[in-house]
Amino acid sequence: MTATALPDGLKKQHVIDPEICIRCNTCEATCPVGAVTHNDANYVVDPEKCNYCMDCISPCPTGSIDNWRIVRAETAYSLGEQMEWTELPSQEDLGDVALAASLADASEAEIAALIEAAHGGAGGKAVPPASASKPAINLFTRAKPAIATIQGNFRITDPDTESDVRHIVLSFGETQFPVLEGQSIGIVPPVTNADGKELPIRLYSVASARDGEKRNANNVSLTVKRVAGGLVSEWLCNRKVGEKVFVTGPFGATFLMPNDANANLLMICTGTGSAPFRAFTERRRRAMEGAPGRAILFFGARTPGELPYFGPLQKVRDEVLAKHLVFSRVKGAPKEYVQDRMRAEAGALGPLIGAPSTHIFICGLKGMEAGVDEALAEIASAHGLDWASLKPAMRGEGRYHVETY
Ligand code: NAP
């Protein structure tokens, strides 16, 4: 994609939606020309450096990166302006339709079509479920973080396994830190890298319901995996009850739970990607007891001992959550991935995928995305559905969500 299709004097500017961005740093780490940068508040794209290579688009877990505006070349939004945004200015705010017409002798319809094409981006815009509650975003920043106290830190994988995954509960005390299920929060690393530079904020999905671990507890829980040699995960996993951590966010405005008891939730995850689905399940259990909509979980881990929350999950009734726990490295058993089990369950999943009240959520390893997509395409096809058109339609209706790293 290039900017050459635009009339002289205009350019397409690559921008990031600050309401949807979860500040995971993926775009900055991916950009081959160093065009993406950030301050305490926002991740932004330098219009002088961005060459529209699109390398950052598909790794972005939220689609917030896939936004474009047509601007006058000399008045592109500066980095400073973008860093202050709390929401994206609309194309109409720019008043460039008329300008474009006068500059290039193009009709307004032609320019409007260009803008439309630019708006579409590469992957289409991520949209929240229509019924989702309105999230609060970016209330606390690196410069002004919330201070949370560690209230609990429990291992939720078998101590005999190498995988140390922890359920960490953060209390916000008197500070209001509103979150919705599906949102993420940032943990400010207390250490710098070897060159003395600040490390990017580490992002974790909220694993508790909006009203806390226990009702109205004003706390938030996280699912954190200790990564060998990982500076921040190691530090966080070692925190003891009573210690303080600096927190930013909340982030994310599209990977949200439908506030609709009739909605079917098809949740697919690996490892710690289960965090938001624990939150969804808790919310369903507390606020939508007996919901007619179904909740189905496909959850992959190496072994039962390495599957986060294995014990507590067994206690969740099937009416609340239908569970498919699959394992890739159990001695003597064939390797099974979530997409394999989905294929095995095609008979039940086909009608579900086609139902207008179904929402699909995928969270976890980046690598599983393609396999899950292929499985969904096969299942859809076997039930007379065209996944190639159904997926973007679901995405446009806020019914298809991916958060993979
Ligand atoms: P993991 O333990 O490394 O993997 C879980 C399972 O996924 C294993 O059984 C693994 O099988 C399997 N797997 C590997 N490749 C796969 C593929 N292509 N398709 C399907 N399954 C595959 O998982 P993890 O270390 O917990 O990682 C979870 C991911 O979730 C991380 O990338 C993390 O960043 C992300 N995430 C975390 C949070 C959070 O709040 N903590 C939130 C959102 C996302 P084998 O190893 O046997 O191949």
PDB file of N, CA, C and O and ligand atoms in Angstrom, residues 204-205 223-225 270-273 275-276 300-302 328-329 335 337-339 363-368 403 405, ligand 1:
ATOM      1  N   TYR A 204      -0.567  -7.172  31.011  1.00  0.00           N
ATOM      2  CA  TYR A 204      -1.221  -8.413  31.432  1.00  0.00           C
ATOM      3  C   TYR A 204      -2.735  -8.245  31.313  1.00  0.00           C
ATOM      4  O   TYR A 204      -3.277  -7.188  31.662  1.00  0.00           O
ATOM      5  N   SER A 205      -3.397  -9.309  30.852  1.00  0.00           N
ATOM      6  CA  SER A 205      -4.863  -9.266  30.789  1.00  0.00           C
ATOM      7  C   SER A 205      -5.420  -9.400  32.196  1.00  0.00           C
ATOM      8  O   SER A 205      -4.872 -10.128  33.027  1.00  0.00           O
ATOM      9  N   THR A 223      -2.648 -13.203  35.468  1.00  0.00           N
ATOM     10  CA  THR A 223      -2.069 -14.535  35.292  1.00  0.00           C
ATOM     11  C   THR A 223      -0.678 -14.323  34.697  1.00  0.00           C
ATOM     12  O   THR A 223      -0.560 -13.885  33.558  1.00  0.00           O
ATOM     13  N   VAL A 224       0.356 -14.597  35.485  1.00  0.00           N
ATOM     14  CA  VAL A 224       1.714 -14.223  35.073  1.00  0.00           C
ATOM     15  C   VAL A 224       2.602 -15.462  35.026  1.00  0.00           C
ATOM     16  O   VAL A 224       2.698 -16.207  36.003  1.00  0.00           O
ATOM     17  N   LYS A 225       3.273 -15.640  33.889  1.00  0.00           N
ATOM     18  CA  LYS A 225       4.184 -16.794  33.761  1.00  0.00           C
ATOM     19  C   LYS A 225       5.615 -16.327  34.005  1.00  0.00           C
ATOM     20  O   LYS A 225       6.062 -15.338  33.412  1.00  0.00           O
ATOM     21  N   THR A 270      -4.434 -20.573  24.736  1.00  0.00           N
ATOM     22  CA  THR A 270      -3.324 -21.409  25.206  1.00  0.00           C
ATOM     23  C   THR A 270      -2.733 -20.734  26.439  1.00  0.00           C
ATOM     24  O   THR A 270      -2.724 -19.501  26.541  1.00  0.00           O
ATOM     25  N   GLY A 271      -2.211 -21.547  27.350  1.00  0.00           N
ATOM     26  CA  GLY A 271      -1.435 -21.064  28.497  1.00  0.00           C
ATOM     27  C   GLY A 271      -2.054 -19.878  29.223  1.00  0.00           C
ATOM     28  O   GLY A 271      -3.236 -19.881  29.581  1.00  0.00           O
ATOM     29  N   THR A 272      -1.221 -18.837  29.401  1.00  0.00           N
ATOM     30  CA  THR A 272      -1.692 -17.662  30.149  1.00  0.00           C
ATOM     31  C   THR A 272      -2.709 -16.837  29.357  1.00  0.00           C
ATOM     32  O   THR A 272      -3.301 -15.904  29.910  1.00  0.00           O
ATOM     33  N   GLY A 273      -2.907 -17.169  28.096  1.00  0.00           N
ATOM     34  CA  GLY A 273      -3.966 -16.519  27.308  1.00  0.00           C
ATOM     35  C   GLY A 273      -5.344 -16.813  27.887  1.00  0.00           C
ATOM     36  O   GLY A 273      -6.355 -16.254  27.442  1.00  0.00           O
ATOM     37  N   ALA A 275      -6.260 -15.916  30.780  1.00  0.00           N
ATOM     38  CA  ALA A 275      -6.611 -14.886  31.772  1.00  0.00           C
ATOM     39  C   ALA A 275      -7.954 -14.201  31.490  1.00  0.00           C
ATOM     40  O   ALA A 275      -8.834 -14.167  32.360  1.00  0.00           O
ATOM     41  N   PRO A 276      -8.160 -13.654  30.283  1.00  0.00           N
ATOM     42  CA  PRO A 276      -9.440 -12.950  30.087  1.00  0.00           C
ATOM     43  C   PRO A 276     -10.641 -13.875  30.184  1.00  0.00           C
ATOM     44  O   PRO A 276     -11.734 -13.432  30.559  1.00  0.00           O
ATOM     45  N   GLY A 300      -5.551 -24.959  25.640  1.00  0.00           N
ATOM     46  CA  GLY A 300      -4.426 -25.860  25.400  1.00  0.00           C
ATOM     47  C   GLY A 300      -3.249 -25.594  26.319  1.00  0.00           C
ATOM     48  O   GLY A 300      -2.905 -24.440  26.596  1.00  0.00           O
ATOM     49  N   ALA A 301      -2.630 -26.660  26.794  1.00  0.00           N
ATOM     50  CA  ALA A 301      -1.400 -26.571  27.583  1.00  0.00           C
ATOM     51  C   ALA A 301      -0.599 -27.844  27.325  1.00  0.00           C
ATOM     52  O   ALA A 301      -1.101 -28.779  26.693  1.00  0.00           O
ATOM     53  N   ARG A 302       0.631 -27.853  27.833  1.00  0.00           N
ATOM     54  CA  ARG A 302       1.452 -29.045  27.585  1.00  0.00           C
ATOM     55  C   ARG A 302       0.919 -30.261  28.327  1.00  0.00           C
ATOM     56  O   ARG A 302       0.770 -31.331  27.759  1.00  0.00           O
ATOM     57  N   SER A 328      -0.631 -31.144  24.842  1.00  0.00           N
ATOM     58  CA  SER A 328       0.271 -31.420  23.712  1.00  0.00           C
ATOM     59  C   SER A 328       1.425 -32.338  24.088  1.00  0.00           C
ATOM     60  O   SER A 328       2.096 -32.857  23.210  1.00  0.00           O
ATOM     61  N   ARG A 329       1.678 -32.509  25.410  1.00  0.00           N
ATOM     62  CA  ARG A 329       2.863 -33.308  25.761  1.00  0.00           C
ATOM     63  C   ARG A 329       2.607 -34.261  26.929  1.00  0.00           C
ATOM     64  O   ARG A 329       3.391 -34.333  27.870  1.00  0.00           O
ATOM     65  N   LYS A 335      -0.234 -35.907  20.678  1.00  0.00           N
ATOM     66  CA  LYS A 335      -0.180 -34.441  20.833  1.00  0.00           C
ATOM     67  C   LYS A 335      -1.502 -33.853  20.355  1.00  0.00           C
ATOM     68  O   LYS A 335      -1.978 -34.197  19.276  1.00  0.00           O
ATOM     69  N   TYR A 337      -3.637 -30.123  19.932  1.00  0.00           N
ATOM     70  CA  TYR A 337      -3.731 -28.666  20.014  1.00  0.00           C
ATOM     71  C   TYR A 337      -5.219 -28.264  20.038  1.00  0.00           C
ATOM     72  O   TYR A 337      -6.079 -29.051  19.644  1.00  0.00           O
ATOM     73  N   VAL A 338      -5.470 -27.035  20.432  1.00  0.00           N
ATOM     74  CA  VAL A 338      -6.880 -26.584  20.508  1.00  0.00           C
ATOM     75  C   VAL A 338      -7.601 -26.766  19.178  1.00  0.00           C
ATOM     76  O   VAL A 338      -8.761 -27.186  19.135  1.00  0.00           O
ATOM     77  N   GLN A 339      -6.884 -26.476  18.080  1.00  0.00           N
ATOM     78  CA  GLN A 339      -7.540 -26.572  16.766  1.00  0.00           C
ATOM     79  C   GLN A 339      -7.904 -28.018  16.413  1.00  0.00           C
ATOM     80  O   GLN A 339      -8.874 -28.250  15.689  1.00  0.00           O
ATOM     81  N   CYS A 363      -7.103 -16.061  22.311  1.00  0.00           N
ATOM     82  CA  CYS A 363      -6.094 -15.384  23.124  1.00  0.00           C
ATOM     83  C   CYS A 363      -4.957 -16.350  23.476  1.00  0.00           C
ATOM     84  O   CYS A 363      -5.206 -17.471  23.903  1.00  0.00           O
ATOM     85  N   GLY A 364      -3.738 -15.898  23.289  1.00  0.00           N
ATOM     86  CA  GLY A 364      -2.601 -16.742  23.675  1.00  0.00           C
ATOM     87  C   GLY A 364      -1.461 -16.628  22.703  1.00  0.00           C
ATOM     88  O   GLY A 364      -1.127 -15.537  22.255  1.00  0.00           O
ATOM     89  N   LEU A 365      -0.873 -17.776  22.362  1.00  0.00           N
ATOM     90  CA  LEU A 365       0.305 -17.796  21.493  1.00  0.00           C
ATOM     91  C   LEU A 365      -0.040 -17.322  20.084  1.00  0.00           C
ATOM     92  O   LEU A 365      -1.049 -17.753  19.519  1.00  0.00           O
ATOM     93  N   LYS A 366       0.817 -16.470  19.550  1.00  0.00           N
ATOM     94  CA  LYS A 366       0.623 -15.989  18.170  1.00  0.00           C
ATOM     95  C   LYS A 366       0.526 -17.172  17.204  1.00  0.00           C
ATOM     96  O   LYS A 366      -0.270 -17.170  16.265  1.00  0.00           O
ATOM     97  N   GLY A 367       1.366 -18.195  17.480  1.00  0.00           N
ATOM     98  CA  GLY A 367       1.459 -19.339  16.564  1.00  0.00           C
ATOM     99  C   GLY A 367       0.149 -20.077  16.369  1.00  0.00           C
ATOM    100  O   GLY A 367      -0.049 -20.708  15.342  1.00  0.00           O
ATOM    101  N   MET A 368      -0.753 -20.009  17.342  1.00  0.00           N
ATOM    102  CA  MET A 368      -1.980 -20.816  17.207  1.00  0.00           C
ATOM    103  C   MET A 368      -3.005 -20.146  16.290  1.00  0.00           C
ATOM    104  O   MET A 368      -3.934 -20.794  15.827  1.00  0.00           O
ATOM    105  N   GLU A 403      -6.403 -11.724  20.481  1.00  0.00           N
ATOM    106  CA  GLU A 403      -5.332 -11.077  21.233  1.00  0.00           C
ATOM    107  C   GLU A 403      -4.231 -12.117  21.421  1.00  0.00           C
ATOM    108  O   GLU A 403      -4.277 -12.926  22.351  1.00  0.00           O
ATOM    109  N   TYR A 405       0.102 -12.990  21.252  1.00  0.00           N
ATOM    110  CA  TYR A 405       1.448 -12.405  21.297  1.00  0.00           C
ATOM    111  C   TYR A 405       2.461 -13.475  20.936  1.00  0.00           C
ATOM    112  O   TYR A 405       2.328 -14.604  21.375  1.00  0.00           O
TER     113      TYR A 405
HETATM  114  P1  NAP B   1       2.665 -22.310  26.421  1.00  0.00           P
HETATM  115  O1  NAP B   1       2.643 -22.918  27.735  1.00  0.00           O
HETATM  116  O2  NAP B   1       3.978 -22.044  25.747  1.00  0.00           O
HETATM  117  O3  NAP B   1       1.793 -23.082  25.361  1.00  0.00           O
HETATM  118  C1  NAP B   1       0.517 -23.554  25.650  1.00  0.00           C
HETATM  119  C2  NAP B   1       0.166 -24.647  24.659  1.00  0.00           C
HETATM  120  O4  NAP B   1       0.067 -24.125  23.327  1.00  0.00           O
HETATM  121  C3  NAP B   1       1.176 -25.793  24.616  1.00  0.00           C
HETATM  122  O5  NAP B   1       0.452 -26.978  24.712  1.00  0.00           O
HETATM  123  C4  NAP B   1       1.787 -25.635  23.257  1.00  0.00           C
HETATM  124  O6  NAP B   1       2.216 -26.888  22.704  1.00  0.00           O
HETATM  125  C5  NAP B   1       0.629 -25.120  22.465  1.00  0.00           C
HETATM  126  N1  NAP B   1       0.990 -24.585  21.156  1.00  0.00           N
HETATM  127  C6  NAP B   1       2.221 -24.251  20.690  1.00  0.00           C
HETATM  128  N2  NAP B   1       2.152 -23.866  19.405  1.00  0.00           N
HETATM  129  C7  NAP B   1       0.853 -23.980  19.039  1.00  0.00           C
HETATM  130  C8  NAP B   1       0.155 -23.757  17.824  1.00  0.00           C
HETATM  131  N3  NAP B   1       0.774 -23.343  16.721  1.00  0.00           N
HETATM  132  N4  NAP B   1      -1.167 -23.968  17.796  1.00  0.00           N
HETATM  133  C9  NAP B   1      -1.828 -24.381  18.919  1.00  0.00           C
HETATM  134  N5  NAP B   1      -1.222 -24.625  20.091  1.00  0.00           N
HETATM  135  C10 NAP B   1       0.109 -24.420  20.152  1.00  0.00           C
HETATM  136  O7  NAP B   1       1.857 -20.960  26.557  1.00  0.00           O
HETATM  137  P2  NAP B   1       2.270 -19.676  27.412  1.00  0.00           P
HETATM  138  O8  NAP B   1       3.755 -19.618  27.593  1.00  0.00           O
HETATM  139  O9  NAP B   1       1.436 -19.604  28.612  1.00  0.00           O
HETATM  140  O10 NAP B   1       1.934 -18.531  26.386  1.00  0.00           O
HETATM  141  C11 NAP B   1       0.672 -17.987  26.231  1.00  0.00           C
HETATM  142  C12 NAP B   1       0.710 -16.752  25.362  1.00  0.00           C
HETATM  143  O11 NAP B   1      -0.377 -15.941  25.762  1.00  0.00           O
HETATM  144  C13 NAP B   1       1.962 -15.909  25.480  1.00  0.00           C
HETATM  145  O12 NAP B   1       2.396 -15.587  24.193  1.00  0.00           O
HETATM  146  C14 NAP B   1       1.467 -14.679  26.218  1.00  0.00           C
HETATM  147  O13 NAP B   1       2.188 -13.523  25.873  1.00  0.00           O
HETATM  148  C15 NAP B   1       0.048 -14.610  25.746  1.00  0.00           C
HETATM  149  N6  NAP B   1      -0.895 -13.828  26.563  1.00  0.00           N
HETATM  150  C16 NAP B   1      -0.734 -13.734  27.905  1.00  0.00           C
HETATM  151  C17 NAP B   1      -1.628 -12.975  28.636  1.00  0.00           C
HETATM  152  C18 NAP B   1      -1.487 -12.764  30.127  1.00  0.00           C
HETATM  153  O14 NAP B   1      -2.292 -12.003  30.663  1.00  0.00           O
HETATM  154  N7  NAP B   1      -0.522 -13.335  30.790  1.00  0.00           N
HETATM  155  C19 NAP B   1      -2.713 -12.364  27.985  1.00  0.00           C
HETATM  156  C20 NAP B   1      -2.851 -12.518  26.623  1.00  0.00           C
HETATM  157  C21 NAP B   1      -1.940 -13.264  25.917  1.00  0.00           C
HETATM  158  P3  NAP B   1       3.732 -27.336  22.498  1.00  0.00           P
HETATM  159  O15 NAP B   1       4.601 -26.466  23.322  1.00  0.00           O
HETATM  160  O16 NAP B   1       3.758 -28.766  22.962  1.00  0.00           O
HETATM  161  O17 NAP B   1       3.995 -27.236  21.026  1.00  0.00           O
END
